[in-house]
Short mmCIF file of C-alpha atoms in Angstrom, two decimals:
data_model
loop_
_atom_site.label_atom_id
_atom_site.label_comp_id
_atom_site.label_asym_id
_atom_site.label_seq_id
_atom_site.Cartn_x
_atom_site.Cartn_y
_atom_site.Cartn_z
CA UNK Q 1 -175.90 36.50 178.28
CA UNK Q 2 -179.29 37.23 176.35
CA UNK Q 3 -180.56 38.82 173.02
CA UNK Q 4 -183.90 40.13 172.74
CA UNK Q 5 -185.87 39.28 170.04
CA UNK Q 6 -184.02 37.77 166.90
CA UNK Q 7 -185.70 38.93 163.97
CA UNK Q 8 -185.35 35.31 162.41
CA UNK Q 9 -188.19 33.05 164.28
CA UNK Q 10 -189.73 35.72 167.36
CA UNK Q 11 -192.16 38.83 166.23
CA UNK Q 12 -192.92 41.59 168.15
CA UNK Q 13 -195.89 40.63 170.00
CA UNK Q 14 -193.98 37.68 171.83
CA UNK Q 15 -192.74 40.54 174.61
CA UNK Q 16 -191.70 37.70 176.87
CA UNK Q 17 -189.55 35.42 174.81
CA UNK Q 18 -185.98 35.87 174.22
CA UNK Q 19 -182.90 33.87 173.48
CA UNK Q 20 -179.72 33.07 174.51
CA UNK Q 21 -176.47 33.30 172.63
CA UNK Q 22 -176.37 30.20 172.17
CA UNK Q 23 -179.61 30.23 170.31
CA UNK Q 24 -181.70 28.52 173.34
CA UNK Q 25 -185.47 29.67 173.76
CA UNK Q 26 -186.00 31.95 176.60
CA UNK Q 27 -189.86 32.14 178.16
CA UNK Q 28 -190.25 34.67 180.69
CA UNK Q 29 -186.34 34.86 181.81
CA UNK Q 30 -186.89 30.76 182.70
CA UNK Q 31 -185.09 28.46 179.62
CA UNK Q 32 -188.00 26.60 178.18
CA UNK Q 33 -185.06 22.88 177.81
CA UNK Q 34 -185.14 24.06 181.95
CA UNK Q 35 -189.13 23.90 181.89
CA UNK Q 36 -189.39 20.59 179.51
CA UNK Q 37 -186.81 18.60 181.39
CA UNK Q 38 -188.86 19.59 184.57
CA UNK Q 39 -192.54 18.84 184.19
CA UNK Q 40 -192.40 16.59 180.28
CA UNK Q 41 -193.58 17.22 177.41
CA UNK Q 42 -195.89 18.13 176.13
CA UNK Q 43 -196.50 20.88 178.05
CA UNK Q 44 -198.64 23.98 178.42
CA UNK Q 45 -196.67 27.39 179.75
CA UNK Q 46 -198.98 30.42 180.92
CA UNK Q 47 -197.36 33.69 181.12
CA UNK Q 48 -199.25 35.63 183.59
CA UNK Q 49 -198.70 39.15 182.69
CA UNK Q 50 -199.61 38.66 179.31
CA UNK Q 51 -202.96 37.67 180.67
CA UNK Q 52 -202.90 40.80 182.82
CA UNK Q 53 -201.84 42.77 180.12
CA UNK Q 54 -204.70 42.01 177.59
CA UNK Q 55 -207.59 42.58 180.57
CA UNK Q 56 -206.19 45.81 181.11
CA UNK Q 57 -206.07 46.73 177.30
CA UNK Q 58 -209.66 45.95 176.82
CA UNK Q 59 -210.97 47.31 179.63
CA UNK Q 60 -208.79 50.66 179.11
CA UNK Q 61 -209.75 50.29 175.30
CA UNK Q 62 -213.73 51.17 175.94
CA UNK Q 63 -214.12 54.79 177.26
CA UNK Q 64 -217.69 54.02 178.49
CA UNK Q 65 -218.94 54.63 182.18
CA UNK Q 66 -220.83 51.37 182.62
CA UNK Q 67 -218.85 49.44 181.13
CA UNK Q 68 -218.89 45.53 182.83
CA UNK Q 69 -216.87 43.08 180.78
CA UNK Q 70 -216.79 39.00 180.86
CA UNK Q 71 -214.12 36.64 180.63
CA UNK Q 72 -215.36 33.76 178.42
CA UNK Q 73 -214.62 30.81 180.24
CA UNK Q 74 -214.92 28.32 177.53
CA UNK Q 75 -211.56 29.36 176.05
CA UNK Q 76 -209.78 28.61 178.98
CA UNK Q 77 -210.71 27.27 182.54
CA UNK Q 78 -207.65 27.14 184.49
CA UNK Q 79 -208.79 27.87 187.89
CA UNK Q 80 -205.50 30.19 188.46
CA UNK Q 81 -206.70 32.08 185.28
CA UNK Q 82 -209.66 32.62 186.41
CA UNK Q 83 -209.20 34.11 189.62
CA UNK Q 84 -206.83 36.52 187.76
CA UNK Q 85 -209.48 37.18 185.22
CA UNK Q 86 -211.22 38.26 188.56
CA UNK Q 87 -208.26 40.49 190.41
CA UNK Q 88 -208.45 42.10 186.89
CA UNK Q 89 -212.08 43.26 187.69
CA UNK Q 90 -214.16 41.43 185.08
CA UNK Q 91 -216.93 38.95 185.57
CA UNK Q 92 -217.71 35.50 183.69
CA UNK Q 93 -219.23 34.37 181.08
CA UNK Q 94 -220.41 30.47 181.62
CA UNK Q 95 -221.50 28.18 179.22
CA UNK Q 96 -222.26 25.03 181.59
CA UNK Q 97 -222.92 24.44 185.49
CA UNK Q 98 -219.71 23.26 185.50
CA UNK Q 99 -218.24 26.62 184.43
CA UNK Q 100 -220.17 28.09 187.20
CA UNK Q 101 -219.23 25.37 189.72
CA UNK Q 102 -215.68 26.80 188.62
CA UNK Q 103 -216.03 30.54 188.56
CA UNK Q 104 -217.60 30.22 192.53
CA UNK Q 105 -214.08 28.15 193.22
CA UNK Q 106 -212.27 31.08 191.54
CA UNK Q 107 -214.47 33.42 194.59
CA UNK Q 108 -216.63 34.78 191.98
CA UNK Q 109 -219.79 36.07 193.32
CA UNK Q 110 -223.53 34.57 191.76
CA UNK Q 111 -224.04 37.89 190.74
CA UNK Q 112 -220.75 38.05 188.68
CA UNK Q 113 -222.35 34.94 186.66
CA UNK Q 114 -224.06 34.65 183.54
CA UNK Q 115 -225.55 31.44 182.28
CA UNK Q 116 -225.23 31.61 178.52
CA UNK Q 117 -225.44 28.20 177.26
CA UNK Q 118 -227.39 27.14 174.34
CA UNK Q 119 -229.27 24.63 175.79
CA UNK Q 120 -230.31 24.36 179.79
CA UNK Q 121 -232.14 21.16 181.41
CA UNK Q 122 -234.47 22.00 184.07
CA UNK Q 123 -232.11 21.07 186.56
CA UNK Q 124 -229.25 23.55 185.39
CA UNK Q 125 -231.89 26.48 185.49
CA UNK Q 126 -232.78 25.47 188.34
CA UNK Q 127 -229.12 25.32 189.83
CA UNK Q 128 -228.34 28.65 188.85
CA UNK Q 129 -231.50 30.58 189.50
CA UNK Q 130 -231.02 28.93 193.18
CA UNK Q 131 -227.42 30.40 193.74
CA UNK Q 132 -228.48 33.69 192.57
CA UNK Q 133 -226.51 34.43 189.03
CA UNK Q 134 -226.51 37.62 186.99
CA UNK Q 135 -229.22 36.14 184.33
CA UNK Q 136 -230.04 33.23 182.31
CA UNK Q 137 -229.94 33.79 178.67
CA UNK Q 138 -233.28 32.44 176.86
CA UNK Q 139 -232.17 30.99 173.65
CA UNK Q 140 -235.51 29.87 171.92
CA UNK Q 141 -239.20 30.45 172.41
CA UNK Q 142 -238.81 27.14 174.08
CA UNK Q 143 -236.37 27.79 176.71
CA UNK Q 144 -238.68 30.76 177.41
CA UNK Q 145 -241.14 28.38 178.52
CA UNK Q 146 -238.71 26.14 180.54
CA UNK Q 147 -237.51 29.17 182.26
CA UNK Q 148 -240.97 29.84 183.19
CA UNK Q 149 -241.59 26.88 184.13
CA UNK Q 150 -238.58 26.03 186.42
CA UNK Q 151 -239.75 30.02 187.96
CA UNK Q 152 -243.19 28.33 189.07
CA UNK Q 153 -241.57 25.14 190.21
CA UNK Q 154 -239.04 26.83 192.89
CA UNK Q 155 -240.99 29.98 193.29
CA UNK Q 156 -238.30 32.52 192.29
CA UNK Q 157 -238.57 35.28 189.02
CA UNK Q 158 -235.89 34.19 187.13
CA UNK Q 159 -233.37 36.89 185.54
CA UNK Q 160 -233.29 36.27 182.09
CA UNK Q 161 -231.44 37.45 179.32
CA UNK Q 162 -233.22 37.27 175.62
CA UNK Q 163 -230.52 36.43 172.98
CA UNK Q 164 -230.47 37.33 169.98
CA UNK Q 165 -229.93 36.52 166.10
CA UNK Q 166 -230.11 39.84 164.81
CA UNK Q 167 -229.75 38.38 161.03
CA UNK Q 168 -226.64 40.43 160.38
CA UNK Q 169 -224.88 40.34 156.83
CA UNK Q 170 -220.97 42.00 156.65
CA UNK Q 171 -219.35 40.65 153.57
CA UNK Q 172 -218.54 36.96 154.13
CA UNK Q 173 -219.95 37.11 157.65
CA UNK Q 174 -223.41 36.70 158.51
CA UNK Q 175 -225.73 35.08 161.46
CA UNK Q 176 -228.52 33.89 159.31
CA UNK Q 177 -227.11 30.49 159.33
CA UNK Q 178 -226.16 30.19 163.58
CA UNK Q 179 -228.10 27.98 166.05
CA UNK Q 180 -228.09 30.65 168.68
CA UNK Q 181 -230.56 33.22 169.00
CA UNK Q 182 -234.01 34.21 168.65
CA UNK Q 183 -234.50 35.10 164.91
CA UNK Q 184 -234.90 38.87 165.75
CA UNK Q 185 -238.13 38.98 163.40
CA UNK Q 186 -239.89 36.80 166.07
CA UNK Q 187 -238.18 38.74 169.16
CA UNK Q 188 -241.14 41.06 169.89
CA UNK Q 189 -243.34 37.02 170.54
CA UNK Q 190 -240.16 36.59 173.11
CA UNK Q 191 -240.36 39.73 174.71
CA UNK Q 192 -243.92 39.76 175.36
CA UNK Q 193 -243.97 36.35 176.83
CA UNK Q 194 -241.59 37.45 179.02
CA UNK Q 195 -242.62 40.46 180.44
CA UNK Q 196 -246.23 39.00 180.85
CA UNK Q 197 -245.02 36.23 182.43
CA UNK Q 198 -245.11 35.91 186.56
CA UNK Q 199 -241.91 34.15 186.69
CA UNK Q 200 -239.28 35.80 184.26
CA UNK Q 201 -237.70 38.99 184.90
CA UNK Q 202 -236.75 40.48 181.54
CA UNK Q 203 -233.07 42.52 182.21
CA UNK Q 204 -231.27 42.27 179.50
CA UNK Q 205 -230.97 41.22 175.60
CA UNK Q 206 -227.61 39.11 174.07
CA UNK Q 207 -225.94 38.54 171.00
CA UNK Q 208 -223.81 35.90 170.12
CA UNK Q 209 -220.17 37.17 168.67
CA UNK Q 210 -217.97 34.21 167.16
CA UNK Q 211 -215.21 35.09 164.88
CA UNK Q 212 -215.57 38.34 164.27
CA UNK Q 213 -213.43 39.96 161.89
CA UNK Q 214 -214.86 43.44 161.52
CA UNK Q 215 -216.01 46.10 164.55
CA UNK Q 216 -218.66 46.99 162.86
CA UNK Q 217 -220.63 43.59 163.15
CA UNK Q 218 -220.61 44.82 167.28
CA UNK Q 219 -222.06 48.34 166.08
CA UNK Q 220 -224.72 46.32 164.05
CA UNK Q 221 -225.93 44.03 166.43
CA UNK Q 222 -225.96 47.04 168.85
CA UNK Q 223 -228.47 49.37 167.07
CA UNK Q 224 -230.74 45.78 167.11
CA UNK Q 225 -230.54 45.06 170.65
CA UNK Q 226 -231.09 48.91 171.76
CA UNK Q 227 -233.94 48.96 169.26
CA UNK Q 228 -235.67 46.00 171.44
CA UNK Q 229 -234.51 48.23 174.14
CA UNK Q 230 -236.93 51.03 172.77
CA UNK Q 231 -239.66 48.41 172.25
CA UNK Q 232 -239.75 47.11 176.22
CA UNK Q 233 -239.83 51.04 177.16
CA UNK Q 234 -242.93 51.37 175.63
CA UNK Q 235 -244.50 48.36 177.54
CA UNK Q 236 -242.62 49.84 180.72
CA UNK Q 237 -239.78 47.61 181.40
CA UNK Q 238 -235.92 49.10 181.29
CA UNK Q 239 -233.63 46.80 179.94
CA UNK Q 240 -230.45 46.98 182.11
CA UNK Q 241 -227.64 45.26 180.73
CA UNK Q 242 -226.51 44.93 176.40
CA UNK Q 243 -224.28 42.48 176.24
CA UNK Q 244 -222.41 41.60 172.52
CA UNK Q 245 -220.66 38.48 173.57
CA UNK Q 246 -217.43 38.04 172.08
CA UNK Q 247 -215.52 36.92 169.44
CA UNK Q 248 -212.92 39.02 169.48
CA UNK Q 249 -209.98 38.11 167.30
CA UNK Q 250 -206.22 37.48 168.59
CA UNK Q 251 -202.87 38.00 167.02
CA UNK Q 252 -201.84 34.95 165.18
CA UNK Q 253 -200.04 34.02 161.75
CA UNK Q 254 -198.66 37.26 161.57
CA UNK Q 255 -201.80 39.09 161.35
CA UNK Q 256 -205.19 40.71 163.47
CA UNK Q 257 -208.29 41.50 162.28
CA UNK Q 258 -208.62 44.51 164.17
CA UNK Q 259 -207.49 45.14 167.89
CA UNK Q 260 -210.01 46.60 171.25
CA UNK Q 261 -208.36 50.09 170.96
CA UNK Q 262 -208.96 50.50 167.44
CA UNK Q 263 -212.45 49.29 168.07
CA UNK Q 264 -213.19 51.30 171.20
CA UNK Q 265 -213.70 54.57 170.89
CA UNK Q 266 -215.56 54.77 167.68
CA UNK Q 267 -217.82 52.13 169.08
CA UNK Q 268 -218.55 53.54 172.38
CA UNK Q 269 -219.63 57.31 170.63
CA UNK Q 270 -221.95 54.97 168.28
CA UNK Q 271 -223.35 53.28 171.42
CA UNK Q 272 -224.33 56.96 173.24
CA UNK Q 273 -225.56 57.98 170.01
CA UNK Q 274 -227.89 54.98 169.32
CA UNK Q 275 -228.85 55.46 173.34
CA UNK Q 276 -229.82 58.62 172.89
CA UNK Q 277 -231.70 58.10 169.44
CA UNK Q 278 -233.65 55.52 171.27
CA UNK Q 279 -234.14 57.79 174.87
CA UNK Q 280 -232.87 55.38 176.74
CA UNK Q 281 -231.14 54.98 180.33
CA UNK Q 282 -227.71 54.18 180.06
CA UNK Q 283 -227.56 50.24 180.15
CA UNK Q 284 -224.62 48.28 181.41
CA UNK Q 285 -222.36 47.05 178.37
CA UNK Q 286 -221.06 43.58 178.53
CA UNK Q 287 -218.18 42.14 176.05
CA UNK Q 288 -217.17 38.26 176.83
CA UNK Q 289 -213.69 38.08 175.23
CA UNK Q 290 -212.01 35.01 175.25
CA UNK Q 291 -209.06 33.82 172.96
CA UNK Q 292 -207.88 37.94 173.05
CA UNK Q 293 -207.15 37.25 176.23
CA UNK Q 294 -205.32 33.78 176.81
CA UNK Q 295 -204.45 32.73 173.31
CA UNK Q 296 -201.27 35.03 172.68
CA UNK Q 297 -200.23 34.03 176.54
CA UNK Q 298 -199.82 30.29 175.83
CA UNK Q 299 -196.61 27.87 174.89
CA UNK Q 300 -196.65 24.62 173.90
CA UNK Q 301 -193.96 22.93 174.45
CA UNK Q 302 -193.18 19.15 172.62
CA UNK Q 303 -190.32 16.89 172.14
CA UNK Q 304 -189.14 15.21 168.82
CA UNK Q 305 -189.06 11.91 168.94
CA UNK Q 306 -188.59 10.93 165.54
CA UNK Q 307 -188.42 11.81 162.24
CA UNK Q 308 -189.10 10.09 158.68
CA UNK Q 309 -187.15 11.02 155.89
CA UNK Q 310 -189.81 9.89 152.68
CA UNK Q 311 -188.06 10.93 149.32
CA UNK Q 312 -188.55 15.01 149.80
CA UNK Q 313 -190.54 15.10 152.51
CA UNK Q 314 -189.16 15.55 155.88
CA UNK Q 315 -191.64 14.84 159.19
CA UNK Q 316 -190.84 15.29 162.31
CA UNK Q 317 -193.08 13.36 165.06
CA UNK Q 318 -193.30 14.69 168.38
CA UNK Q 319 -194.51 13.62 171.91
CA UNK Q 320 -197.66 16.25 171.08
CA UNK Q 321 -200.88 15.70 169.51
CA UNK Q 322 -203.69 17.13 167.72
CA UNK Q 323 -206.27 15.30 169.72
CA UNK Q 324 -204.84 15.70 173.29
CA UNK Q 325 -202.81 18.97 173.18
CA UNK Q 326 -203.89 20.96 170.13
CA UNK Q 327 -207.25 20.60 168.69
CA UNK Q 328 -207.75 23.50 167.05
CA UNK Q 329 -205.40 22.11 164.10
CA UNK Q 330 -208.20 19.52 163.42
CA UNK Q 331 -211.13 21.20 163.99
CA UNK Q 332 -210.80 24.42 162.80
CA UNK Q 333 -207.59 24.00 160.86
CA UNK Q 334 -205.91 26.61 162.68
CA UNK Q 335 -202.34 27.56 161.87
CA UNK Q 336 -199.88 27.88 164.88
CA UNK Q 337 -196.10 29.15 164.54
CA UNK Q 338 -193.61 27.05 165.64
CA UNK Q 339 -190.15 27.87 167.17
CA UNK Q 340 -186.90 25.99 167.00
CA UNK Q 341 -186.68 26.31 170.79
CA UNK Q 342 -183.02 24.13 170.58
CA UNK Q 343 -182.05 25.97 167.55
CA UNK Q 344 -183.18 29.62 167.55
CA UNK Q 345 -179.89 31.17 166.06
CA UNK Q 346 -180.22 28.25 163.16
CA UNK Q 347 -181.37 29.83 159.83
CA UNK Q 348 -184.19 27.85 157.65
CA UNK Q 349 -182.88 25.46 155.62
CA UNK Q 350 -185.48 22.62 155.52
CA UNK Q 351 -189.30 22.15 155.16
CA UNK Q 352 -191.34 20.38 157.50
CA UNK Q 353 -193.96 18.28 158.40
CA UNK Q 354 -194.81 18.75 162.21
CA UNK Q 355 -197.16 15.43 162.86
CA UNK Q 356 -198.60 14.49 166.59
CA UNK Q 357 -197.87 11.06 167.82
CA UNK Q 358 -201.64 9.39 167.78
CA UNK Q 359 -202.31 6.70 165.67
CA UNK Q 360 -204.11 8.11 162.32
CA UNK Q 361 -202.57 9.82 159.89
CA UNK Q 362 -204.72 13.65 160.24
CA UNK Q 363 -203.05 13.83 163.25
CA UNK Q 364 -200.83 16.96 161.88
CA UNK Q 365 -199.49 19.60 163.74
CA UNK Q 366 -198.54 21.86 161.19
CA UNK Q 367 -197.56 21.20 157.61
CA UNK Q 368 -194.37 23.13 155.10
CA UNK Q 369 -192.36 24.65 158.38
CA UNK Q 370 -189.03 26.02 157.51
CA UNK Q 371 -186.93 25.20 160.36
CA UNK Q 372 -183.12 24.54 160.50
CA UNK Q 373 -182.06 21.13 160.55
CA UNK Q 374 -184.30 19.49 163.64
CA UNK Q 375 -182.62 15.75 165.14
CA UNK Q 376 -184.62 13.45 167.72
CA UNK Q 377 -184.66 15.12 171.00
CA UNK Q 378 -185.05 18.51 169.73
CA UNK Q 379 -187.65 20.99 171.15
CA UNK Q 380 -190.35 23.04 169.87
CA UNK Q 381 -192.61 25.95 170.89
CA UNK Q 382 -195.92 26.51 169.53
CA UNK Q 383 -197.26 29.27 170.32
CA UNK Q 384 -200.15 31.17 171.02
CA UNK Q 385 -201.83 28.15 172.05
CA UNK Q 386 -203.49 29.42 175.02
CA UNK Q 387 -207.30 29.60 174.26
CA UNK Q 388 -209.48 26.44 173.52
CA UNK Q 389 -206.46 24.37 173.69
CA UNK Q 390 -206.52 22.35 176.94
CA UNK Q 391 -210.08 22.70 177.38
CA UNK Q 392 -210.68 20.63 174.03
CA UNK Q 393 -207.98 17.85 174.52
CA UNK Q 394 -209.05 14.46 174.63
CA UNK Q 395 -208.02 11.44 175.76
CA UNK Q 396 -207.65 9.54 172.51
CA UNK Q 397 -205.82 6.70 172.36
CA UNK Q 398 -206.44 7.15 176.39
CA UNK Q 399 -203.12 9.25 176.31
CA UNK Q 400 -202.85 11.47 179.48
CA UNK Q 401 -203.74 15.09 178.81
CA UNK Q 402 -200.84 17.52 179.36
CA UNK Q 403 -199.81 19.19 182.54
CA UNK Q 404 -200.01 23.65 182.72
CA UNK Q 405 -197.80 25.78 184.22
CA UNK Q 406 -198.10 29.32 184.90
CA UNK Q 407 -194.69 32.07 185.17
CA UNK Q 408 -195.98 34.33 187.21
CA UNK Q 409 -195.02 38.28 187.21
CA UNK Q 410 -192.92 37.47 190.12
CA UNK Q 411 -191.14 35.34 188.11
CA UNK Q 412 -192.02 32.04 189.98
CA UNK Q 413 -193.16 28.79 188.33
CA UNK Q 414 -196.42 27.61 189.29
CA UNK Q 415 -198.05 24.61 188.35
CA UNK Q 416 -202.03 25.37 188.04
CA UNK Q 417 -202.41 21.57 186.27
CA UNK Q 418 -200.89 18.25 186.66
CA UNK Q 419 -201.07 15.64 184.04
CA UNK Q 420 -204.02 13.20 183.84
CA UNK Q 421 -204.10 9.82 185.69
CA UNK Q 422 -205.23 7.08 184.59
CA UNK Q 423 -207.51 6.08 187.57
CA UNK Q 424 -209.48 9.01 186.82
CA UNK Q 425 -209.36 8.10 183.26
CA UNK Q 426 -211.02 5.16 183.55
CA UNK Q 427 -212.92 6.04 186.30
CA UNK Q 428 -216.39 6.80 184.63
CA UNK Q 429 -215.92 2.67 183.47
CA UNK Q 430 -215.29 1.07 186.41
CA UNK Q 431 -217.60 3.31 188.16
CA UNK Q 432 -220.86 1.75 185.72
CA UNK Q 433 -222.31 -0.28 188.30
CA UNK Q 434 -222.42 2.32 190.99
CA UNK Q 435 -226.16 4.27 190.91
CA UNK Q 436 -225.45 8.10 190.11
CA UNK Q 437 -226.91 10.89 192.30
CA UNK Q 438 -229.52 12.67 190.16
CA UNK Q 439 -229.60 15.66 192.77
CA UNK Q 440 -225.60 15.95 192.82
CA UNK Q 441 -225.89 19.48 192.05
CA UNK Q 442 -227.41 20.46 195.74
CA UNK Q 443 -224.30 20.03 197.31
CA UNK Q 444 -223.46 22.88 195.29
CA UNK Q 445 -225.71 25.31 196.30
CA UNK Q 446 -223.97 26.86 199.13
CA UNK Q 447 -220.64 26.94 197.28
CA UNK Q 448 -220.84 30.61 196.74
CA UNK Q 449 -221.18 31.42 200.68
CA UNK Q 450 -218.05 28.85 201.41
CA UNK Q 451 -214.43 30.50 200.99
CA UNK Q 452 -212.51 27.93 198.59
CA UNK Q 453 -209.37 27.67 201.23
CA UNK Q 454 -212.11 27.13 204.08
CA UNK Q 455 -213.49 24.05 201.68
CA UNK Q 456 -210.01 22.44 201.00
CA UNK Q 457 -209.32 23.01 204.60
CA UNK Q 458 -212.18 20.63 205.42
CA UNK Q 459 -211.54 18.03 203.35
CA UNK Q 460 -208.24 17.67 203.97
CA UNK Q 461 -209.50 17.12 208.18
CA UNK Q 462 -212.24 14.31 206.85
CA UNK Q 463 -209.27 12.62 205.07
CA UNK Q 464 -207.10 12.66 208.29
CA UNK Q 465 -209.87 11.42 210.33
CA UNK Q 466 -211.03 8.28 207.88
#
């Protein structure tokens, strides 16, 4: 027997928890003491049809005919959730070669790439110009030039993107102060160099979104970008694609800054209107959310295993950790709500201190927690851990990073990450005598022509055979 949502630790926006009647912590139908006992703590559970959910929201939420969203890889890299991310019809956003090398594993398509890292070596440009990606986004007046350059060196006009900082001021929030970006007072310098250059094919201009707590900062930047827009149709050259980045806040803590629907539609009718101000051909829209998408679909899962009484206070250690299974509590303080998963029909009666089990004493998972009264062995759910998380987890104190599983709309378990090993760990040391492969990226090249079960197919022959 179940009950849906008790109104004493679940809110509304967890649709896929519930409990039992004996006050046990329900994920997805599946008991998360059944999960735990399973695969360990700590542990990260997906919930696929959240993830499905949010895509479809924010693509529904923007009524506009060319509209071509990206899935910030960054927050989350899980190969499984990417290939969902592109079932779901969006593209990627990648900050590193590696996040490429990852979205052509997930069967994205070059074309479905952009490059939008800060910085670039020669070799990285040259990687993805190679393979054929959307566009390259041109950070400085100096990466203009390496662009250029790496154009002339393998004989190929390189798609570029120009990003930039359109110096935007909204209350507390402002880009004055960000590393990424051409300064837009010096943007007309880029775009000239660009478009009179042999080698760089100028399609498309990018802002950088990062905690954005107002819509109106995406209408801002907008009426910049389509102003540069204006500026290349005088000197003959349509700019194709807009893209805003992301940014886009999730629910957490009880509260959102604003949500995609309420954001939508006014946005799109100031988009047309700023399109037509400016006479210009409808470009292609791009949006790169990230933690909307995973955060709110992610569980962590940790074990108690012990506690320190110290006069008042009351802390509760676990098997989890700041450092290797939730970052975010360090580095950007962030707050996380955490479930009695044991003890779900217990009221509050203490308050705790959730700490990690590193050694050094910031290692906090979250501080004054009423919870009922919690014993060694006990389990707890944070949740809406699912962005940034595993992607930031170390190995300090060369602890093993945490396995991920993924309850999929079928209602099967899947494991989409095992748990580190320490061969691989220390790999990179025992490995120091061995000469590395400067040019290890060519074996890459053809990636996006090979199917990924074709590739794994292979391997697993060359094993049989050696």
């Amino acid at each position: 027997m179940t009950r849906r949502i008790s109104k004493r630790y679940l809110k509304p926006r967890w649709t896929f928890l519930s409990q039992t009647s004996t006050g046990k912590l329900q994920i997805s139908g599946w008991m998360a003491t059944e999960l735990a006992e399973k695969y360990s703590t700590p542990l990260y559970v997906m919930v696929e049809s959240e993830i499905r959910n949010r895509l479809k929201r924010f693509k529904k939420a923007f009524p506009y005919s060319r509209l071509r969203p990206q899935y910030a890889s960054k927050n989350n890299t899980n190969l499984e959730i990417l290939k969902i991310v592109r079932e779901e019809g969006f593209d990627l956003d990648a900050s590193s070669v590696g996040e490429i090398i990852l979205g052509l594993l997930a069967d994205f398509e070059p074309s479905q790439i952009t490059f939008t890292n800060l910085y670039k070596t020669e070799q990285d440009i040259s990687f993805a110009a190679t393979i054929g990606v959307m566009a390259i986004t041109a950070d400085s007046h100096e990466e203009l030039e390496k662009l250029d350059l790496v154009g002339e060196k393998i004989d190929k006009k390189i798609k570029i993107f120009i990003r930039i900082n359109p110096m935007l001021e909204l209350g507390k929030y402002t880009t004055k102060g960000h590393q990424y970006g051409i300064p837009i007072t010096f943007a007309k310098k880029a775009i000239d160099y660009a478009i009179e250059s042999k080698h760089l094919d100028l399609v498309g201009f990018h802002f950088h979104g990062a905690y954005i707590h107002s819509p109106k900062v995406y209408s801002m930047a907008a009426k910049k970008l389509l102003k540069l827009a204006s500026y290349c149709k005088e000197r003959n050259v349509k700019i194709k694609y807009i893209d805003l980045g992301g940014g886009f806040p999730y629910e957490h803590n009880s509260k959102t800054e604003f949500t995609p629907e309420e954001m939508g539609k006014p946005f799109v009718k100031t988009f047309n209107r700023l399109i037509k101000k400016y006479e210009l051909a409808t470009p292609i829209l791009i949006f790169e959310p990230g933690k909307f998408i995973t955060a709110n679909a992610g569980i962590g899962l940790v074990k108690i295993i012990s506690k320190k009484i110290i006069g008042r206070k009351k802390i509760m250690v676990t098997d989890g950790s700041t450092y290797g299974f939730l970052p975010d509590c360090i580095i950007y303080n962030a707050y996380y709500d955490i479930l009695p998963a044991t003890k779900m029909g217990r009221r509050r009666v203490h308050d705790y201190t959730i700490a990690g089990c590193t050694c050094d004493s910031i290692d906090i998972i979250g501080r004054k927690r009423w919870l009922p009264k919690l014993e060694v062995g006990d389990l707890l759910a944070i949740m809406d851990c699912g962005a940034y998380s595993n992607v930031m987890a170390s190995n300090f104190n060369t602890l093993k990073r945490a396995p991920m599983i993924m309850i999929k709309e079928s209602g099967a378990i899947k494991k989409i990450r095992r748990r580190d090993r320490y061969s691989e760990m220390f790999a990179p040391e025992l490995d120091v005598l061995k000469i590395g492969d400067p040019n290890e990226l060519k074996k890459y090249y053809n990636l996006a022509r090979v199917n990924i079960n074709k590739l794994w197919g292979v391997i697993k022959k060359k094993k049989k055979k050696a």
